Tab-separated table of C-alpha atoms in Angstrom:
chain	number	residue	atom	x	y	z
A	17	UNK	CA	22.428	45.345	75.320
A	18	UNK	CA	19.136	47.450	76.531
A	19	UNK	CA	16.822	50.567	78.056
A	20	UNK	CA	13.470	52.040	79.454
A	21	UNK	CA	11.061	51.818	77.804
A	22	UNK	CA	13.690	48.773	77.222
A	23	UNK	CA	13.773	46.580	74.318
A	24	UNK	CA	7.597	39.341	71.273
A	25	UNK	CA	6.984	35.224	68.558
A	26	UNK	CA	3.972	32.447	69.996
A	27	UNK	CA	4.644	30.981	72.921
A	28	UNK	CA	5.763	27.444	73.264
A	29	UNK	CA	4.037	26.933	76.270
A	30	UNK	CA	2.529	30.100	77.553
A	31	UNK	CA	-0.885	31.378	77.224
A	32	UNK	CA	-0.338	34.533	79.504
A	33	UNK	CA	-0.923	37.813	77.655
A	34	UNK	CA	1.991	40.253	77.258
A	35	UNK	CA	-0.007	43.066	78.432
A	36	UNK	CA	0.845	41.481	82.052
A	37	UNK	CA	4.142	43.067	81.334
A	38	UNK	CA	7.465	41.278	80.577
A	39	UNK	CA	11.101	40.793	79.424
A	40	UNK	CA	12.611	39.506	76.509
A	41	UNK	CA	16.276	38.093	75.492
A	42	UNK	CA	16.954	37.293	72.155
A	43	UNK	CA	19.076	35.790	69.642
A	44	UNK	CA	22.761	35.496	70.716
A	45	UNK	CA	25.615	32.570	70.594
A	46	UNK	CA	25.633	29.061	72.341
A	47	UNK	CA	27.797	26.497	73.265
A	48	UNK	CA	29.368	25.763	69.872
A	49	UNK	CA	29.590	28.905	68.587
A	50	UNK	CA	26.368	28.531	66.994
A	51	UNK	CA	23.880	31.660	66.687
A	52	UNK	CA	20.104	30.933	67.768
A	53	UNK	CA	16.487	32.553	66.972
A	54	UNK	CA	15.836	31.769	70.955
A	55	UNK	CA	13.410	34.325	72.559
A	56	UNK	CA	13.075	33.984	75.725
A	57	UNK	CA	10.417	35.532	78.054
A	58	UNK	CA	10.101	36.490	81.643
A	59	UNK	CA	6.695	37.640	82.830
A	60	UNK	CA	7.434	40.688	85.485
A	61	UNK	CA	4.412	39.227	87.866
A	62	UNK	CA	6.360	36.039	89.119
A	63	UNK	CA	9.436	35.970	86.969
A	64	UNK	CA	8.630	32.763	85.299
A	65	UNK	CA	10.071	31.901	81.706
A	66	UNK	CA	8.411	30.767	78.565
A	67	UNK	CA	10.052	30.293	75.199
A	68	UNK	CA	8.525	32.099	72.152
A	69	UNK	CA	7.339	29.578	69.507
A	70	UNK	CA	8.341	31.993	67.178
A	71	UNK	CA	12.147	33.396	67.714
A	72	UNK	CA	14.051	36.014	65.392
A	73	UNK	CA	13.811	35.637	61.659
A	74	UNK	CA	17.425	34.458	61.402
A	75	UNK	CA	19.659	33.126	64.044
A	76	UNK	CA	21.851	36.013	64.541
A	77	UNK	CA	24.418	37.279	67.839
A	78	UNK	CA	25.574	40.936	68.488
A	79	UNK	CA	22.132	42.661	67.802
A	80	UNK	CA	20.653	45.107	70.184
A	81	UNK	CA	17.044	45.256	71.748
A	82	UNK	CA	14.715	48.666	71.915
A	83	UNK	CA	10.851	48.640	72.826
A	84	UNK	CA	7.851	51.099	72.363
A	85	UNK	CA	4.842	50.453	74.377
A	86	UNK	CA	3.391	48.556	71.827
A	87	UNK	CA	6.471	46.476	70.698
A	88	UNK	CA	9.783	45.005	71.159
A	89	UNK	CA	12.369	45.347	68.244
A	90	UNK	CA	15.924	43.131	67.754
A	91	UNK	CA	18.006	45.243	65.380
A	92	UNK	CA	21.101	44.272	63.307
A	93	UNK	CA	23.765	41.798	64.421
A	94	UNK	CA	25.685	38.947	63.009
A	95	UNK	CA	23.953	36.149	61.174
A	96	UNK	CA	24.875	33.460	58.813
A	97	UNK	CA	28.887	35.378	58.927
A	98	UNK	CA	27.468	38.900	57.588
A	99	UNK	CA	26.754	41.847	59.291
A	100	UNK	CA	22.925	42.437	59.315
A	101	UNK	CA	20.473	45.438	59.082
A	102	UNK	CA	17.436	43.423	59.945
A	103	UNK	CA	14.813	44.800	62.341
A	104	UNK	CA	12.328	42.386	64.049
A	105	UNK	CA	9.559	43.887	65.545
A	106	UNK	CA	7.873	41.615	67.938
A	107	UNK	CA	3.986	43.023	69.011
A	108	UNK	CA	3.546	42.717	72.415
A	109	UNK	CA	-0.371	41.684	72.289
A	110	UNK	CA	0.184	38.680	70.777
A	111	UNK	CA	4.345	38.228	70.414
A	112	UNK	CA	3.724	37.980	66.802
A	113	UNK	CA	6.890	39.054	64.828
A	114	UNK	CA	7.307	40.847	61.725
A	115	UNK	CA	10.360	42.408	59.824
A	116	UNK	CA	10.375	45.933	59.026
A	117	UNK	CA	10.901	46.481	55.048
A	118	UNK	CA	13.360	49.512	56.231
A	119	UNK	CA	16.164	48.044	58.708
A	120	UNK	CA	19.434	49.873	59.731
A	121	UNK	CA	21.046	51.990	57.455
A	122	UNK	CA	23.817	49.742	56.740
A	123	UNK	CA	24.472	46.366	58.266
A	124	UNK	CA	26.314	46.174	61.514
A	125	UNK	CA	26.715	44.289	64.655
A	126	UNK	CA	27.200	45.290	68.335
A	127	UNK	CA	25.268	48.389	68.456
A	128	UNK	CA	23.498	50.087	71.206
A	129	UNK	CA	19.881	51.088	71.317
A	130	UNK	CA	17.536	53.259	73.458
A	131	UNK	CA	13.985	54.724	73.191
A	132	UNK	CA	11.717	57.432	74.082
A	133	UNK	CA	8.257	56.855	74.028
A	134	UNK	CA	8.011	58.032	70.322
A	135	UNK	CA	10.800	56.399	68.586
A	136	UNK	CA	13.672	54.055	69.087
A	137	UNK	CA	17.530	54.776	68.470
A	138	UNK	CA	20.391	52.405	67.461
A	139	UNK	CA	23.635	53.567	67.513
A	140	UNK	CA	27.347	52.915	66.996
A	141	UNK	CA	28.175	49.295	65.981
A	142	UNK	CA	30.931	47.358	63.339
A	143	UNK	CA	29.753	47.488	59.551
A	144	UNK	CA	33.010	47.462	57.610
A	145	UNK	CA	34.585	49.624	60.611
A	146	UNK	CA	33.625	51.562	63.499
A	147	UNK	CA	31.047	53.558	63.059
A	148	UNK	CA	29.412	56.883	65.069
A	149	UNK	CA	25.814	56.370	63.237
A	150	UNK	CA	22.253	56.534	65.130
A	151	UNK	CA	19.454	55.739	63.331
A	152	UNK	CA	15.907	56.853	64.733
A	153	UNK	CA	13.246	54.612	64.188
A	154	UNK	CA	9.585	56.359	64.538
A	155	UNK	CA	6.823	54.134	66.319
A	156	UNK	CA	4.121	55.690	64.472
A	157	UNK	CA	5.012	54.065	61.129
A	158	UNK	CA	8.932	52.463	61.836
A	159	UNK	CA	10.276	54.785	59.487
A	160	UNK	CA	14.047	55.310	59.754
A	161	UNK	CA	16.083	58.245	59.515
A	162	UNK	CA	19.627	58.433	60.398
A	163	UNK	CA	20.564	61.528	63.132
A	164	UNK	CA	22.793	64.433	61.654
A	165	UNK	CA	24.705	64.026	65.024
A	166	UNK	CA	26.025	60.918	65.406
A	167	UNK	CA	27.717	59.493	68.817
A	168	UNK	CA	31.110	61.539	69.857
A	169	UNK	CA	32.919	58.707	68.305
A	170	UNK	CA	33.500	55.635	65.890
A	171	UNK	CA	32.899	52.644	68.085
A	172	UNK	CA	30.930	49.847	69.009
A	173	UNK	CA	29.659	47.406	72.038
A	174	UNK	CA	28.243	49.989	74.052
A	175	UNK	CA	25.131	49.669	75.545
A	176	UNK	CA	22.009	52.018	75.721
A	177	UNK	CA	19.304	52.962	78.595
A	178	UNK	CA	16.501	55.817	78.440
A	179	UNK	CA	14.645	58.373	80.541
A	180	UNK	CA	11.480	59.952	79.319
A	181	UNK	CA	13.485	63.382	78.294
A	182	UNK	CA	17.010	61.851	76.922
A	183	UNK	CA	18.813	58.769	75.625
A	184	UNK	CA	22.149	57.581	76.818
A	185	UNK	CA	24.856	55.569	75.148
A	186	UNK	CA	27.205	54.089	77.849
A	187	UNK	CA	30.633	52.844	77.091
A	188	UNK	CA	32.194	50.787	74.538
A	189	UNK	CA	34.923	50.362	72.291
A	190	UNK	CA	36.172	53.659	70.134
A	191	UNK	CA	38.471	53.509	67.223
A	192	UNK	CA	41.810	54.476	68.472
A	193	UNK	CA	40.681	54.726	72.081
A	194	UNK	CA	39.780	50.853	72.819
A	195	UNK	CA	37.549	50.687	76.279
A	196	UNK	CA	35.591	53.703	77.187
A	197	UNK	CA	34.196	55.368	80.086
A	198	UNK	CA	32.452	57.372	77.756
A	199	UNK	CA	28.504	58.489	78.256
A	200	UNK	CA	26.480	60.255	75.393
A	201	UNK	CA	23.302	61.533	76.063
A	202	UNK	CA	20.708	62.547	73.406
A	203	UNK	CA	18.102	65.140	74.214
A	204	UNK	CA	14.768	63.746	73.016
A	205	UNK	CA	13.508	66.972	72.110
A	206	UNK	CA	15.621	67.817	69.541
A	207	UNK	CA	17.995	64.927	69.436
A	208	UNK	CA	20.900	66.990	70.224
A	209	UNK	CA	24.069	65.004	71.239
A	210	UNK	CA	26.112	66.167	74.522
A	211	UNK	CA	29.059	63.907	76.571
A	212	UNK	CA	28.354	63.769	80.300
A	213	UNK	CA	31.312	65.344	82.304
A	214	UNK	CA	31.419	62.178	84.587
A	215	UNK	CA	31.466	59.191	82.614
A	216	UNK	CA	31.582	55.492	83.974
A	217	UNK	CA	33.480	54.963	86.922
A	218	UNK	CA	35.496	52.204	84.905
A	219	UNK	CA	36.514	51.640	81.467
A	220	UNK	CA	34.351	49.083	79.713
A	221	UNK	CA	33.124	47.800	76.475
A	222	UNK	CA	30.415	44.489	75.634
A	223	UNK	CA	28.371	45.933	78.963
A	224	UNK	CA	24.800	45.507	79.172
A	225	UNK	CA	22.032	48.664	80.368
A	226	UNK	CA	18.947	49.305	81.666
A	227	UNK	CA	16.610	51.948	83.351
A	228	UNK	CA	13.987	52.859	86.034
A	229	UNK	CA	12.088	55.462	86.183
A	230	UNK	CA	14.627	57.690	87.626
A	231	UNK	CA	18.163	56.689	86.878
A	232	UNK	CA	20.295	54.267	84.557
A	233	UNK	CA	22.095	51.312	84.746
A	234	UNK	CA	25.110	50.314	83.414
A	235	UNK	CA	27.623	47.676	84.488
A	236	UNK	CA	29.645	44.476	83.332
A	237	UNK	CA	31.774	44.146	80.356
A	238	UNK	CA	35.058	43.059	79.978
A	239	UNK	CA	34.920	40.097	83.040
A	240	UNK	CA	33.558	42.904	85.480
A	241	UNK	CA	30.919	42.895	87.637
A	242	UNK	CA	30.771	46.591	88.313
A	243	UNK	CA	27.172	48.336	87.776
A	244	UNK	CA	27.372	52.318	87.661
A	245	UNK	CA	24.165	54.266	88.600
A	246	UNK	CA	23.300	57.336	86.705
A	247	UNK	CA	20.286	59.606	88.131
A	248	UNK	CA	18.643	61.461	85.566
A	249	UNK	CA	17.555	64.521	87.783
A	250	UNK	CA	21.193	65.697	87.814
A	251	UNK	CA	23.124	62.873	85.265
A	252	UNK	CA	25.172	61.740	89.079
A	253	UNK	CA	26.963	58.890	89.002
A	254	UNK	CA	26.999	56.079	92.017
A	255	UNK	CA	28.284	52.574	91.827
A	256	UNK	CA	26.583	49.894	93.752
A	257	UNK	CA	27.207	48.486	96.305
A	258	UNK	CA	25.964	44.516	95.175
A	259	UNK	CA	27.497	44.229	91.677
A	260	UNK	CA	26.625	41.227	88.792
A	261	UNK	CA	26.723	37.946	90.096
A	262	UNK	CA	29.204	36.886	87.504
A	263	UNK	CA	32.035	38.634	85.955
A	264	UNK	CA	31.668	38.796	82.392
A	265	UNK	CA	30.755	40.523	79.336
A	266	UNK	CA	28.478	40.450	76.476
A	267	UNK	CA	25.100	39.947	78.195
A	268	UNK	CA	21.907	42.005	77.838
A	269	UNK	CA	19.662	43.968	80.237
A	270	UNK	CA	16.398	45.023	80.179
A	271	UNK	CA	13.638	46.369	83.103
A	272	UNK	CA	10.356	46.396	84.336
A	273	UNK	CA	9.095	49.526	86.415
A	274	UNK	CA	10.159	47.685	89.810
A	275	UNK	CA	13.549	45.618	88.791
A	276	UNK	CA	15.953	45.558	86.487
A	277	UNK	CA	17.282	42.218	84.849
A	278	UNK	CA	20.334	41.279	83.417
A	279	UNK	CA	20.826	37.856	81.478
A	280	UNK	CA	23.387	35.824	80.016
A	281	UNK	CA	27.095	36.747	78.695
A	282	UNK	CA	30.464	35.072	79.348
A	283	UNK	CA	34.045	35.413	80.987
A	284	UNK	CA	36.801	35.326	78.644
A	285	UNK	CA	39.309	32.785	79.358
A	286	UNK	CA	39.367	30.137	81.847
A	287	UNK	CA	36.525	27.853	82.466
A	288	UNK	CA	33.875	30.366	82.842
A	289	UNK	CA	32.481	30.017	79.237
A	290	UNK	CA	28.605	31.210	78.786
A	291	UNK	CA	25.890	31.650	81.322
A	292	UNK	CA	22.230	31.289	81.870
A	293	UNK	CA	22.155	33.417	84.762
A	294	UNK	CA	19.544	36.190	85.304
A	295	UNK	CA	20.309	38.782	87.904
A	296	UNK	CA	17.725	40.895	88.948
A	297	UNK	CA	18.322	44.552	90.812
A	298	UNK	CA	15.340	45.906	93.026
A	299	UNK	CA	14.935	49.673	92.160
A	300	UNK	CA	13.467	50.837	95.725
A	301	UNK	CA	17.093	49.655	97.363
A	302	UNK	CA	19.093	48.490	94.417
A	303	UNK	CA	19.754	44.785	96.245
A	304	UNK	CA	20.063	42.347	93.778
A	305	UNK	CA	18.734	38.332	93.536
A	306	UNK	CA	19.584	36.118	91.358
A	307	UNK	CA	16.390	33.888	89.661
A	308	UNK	CA	16.113	30.347	90.117
A	309	UNK	CA	14.599	30.012	86.670
A	310	UNK	CA	17.739	31.746	84.085
A	311	UNK	CA	17.245	31.390	80.363
A	312	UNK	CA	16.589	28.603	78.547
A	313	UNK	CA	20.209	27.978	77.495
A	314	UNK	CA	23.808	29.600	78.010
A	315	UNK	CA	23.963	32.385	75.842
A	316	UNK	CA	26.279	35.402	74.978
A	317	UNK	CA	25.727	38.254	72.767
A	318	UNK	CA	22.308	38.319	73.170
A	319	UNK	CA	19.990	41.540	73.064
A	320	UNK	CA	17.378	42.493	75.854
A	321	UNK	CA	14.149	44.258	75.788
A	322	UNK	CA	11.070	44.949	77.774
A	323	UNK	CA	7.142	45.085	77.780
A	324	UNK	CA	6.012	47.077	80.817
A	325	UNK	CA	2.982	46.030	80.497
A	326	UNK	CA	-0.891	47.939	80.816
């Protein structure tokens, strides 16, 4: 689940520089309930897809993605039957991967993530129980602190996105409450938290989020297609007339400066299964198209992040 700046390896079949601007979908679970290390890269100039030669450091699902202007991070998740604290960092200049010596403050799956220009935030998730923890990674040296004020409740399966001023965690599944309309807002100047009086228009968990320069978008989850738009100037909410092309959950979001992208997911029950679908929402009019080239494999429980380029 993703952000703006939204949430790197050697390309398997492309020599295009990361400076061109690209979005990344990483990890997840494919057919057979198999976790993967795969990282797919979508070049924003033409929406073409390559798959990185170097993927995640271990096969992982239920992870979160975020990004600075220099590198993208895939955080936490579920790997080898354990919840992990791992944070993989992909340098955009060459898509090389390193793994941070300091990971999350605890191993946990299904957190949300978002980022300011100076730090990334990973919130909530499931450790041995639901948590309200928000870890902050300073991009200058990748050091981690944990905010004194966490989420407004103990929960997981929320999604994160950010403006230049504040970060937002949307929806989620909260202990004792269930699926939520909750939207927590963290002001970057002092990391203080408020909860929006107007939350999402529907209760949801296992959703996605992404952001334009002026608004945050959150939607899907629990087999729904709805996408809500929150205007950053006043946090007012509208609902897009064009929702996701497939009703699903456990998809991921990321964005360029011109459009938001939603990849993968699955529909519980029935014959829906997992998806390769990538929807693109153009920020100028919020119209939706679906890319002719989707993910390299039908995947759920993946994460997204993006390099906005030079």
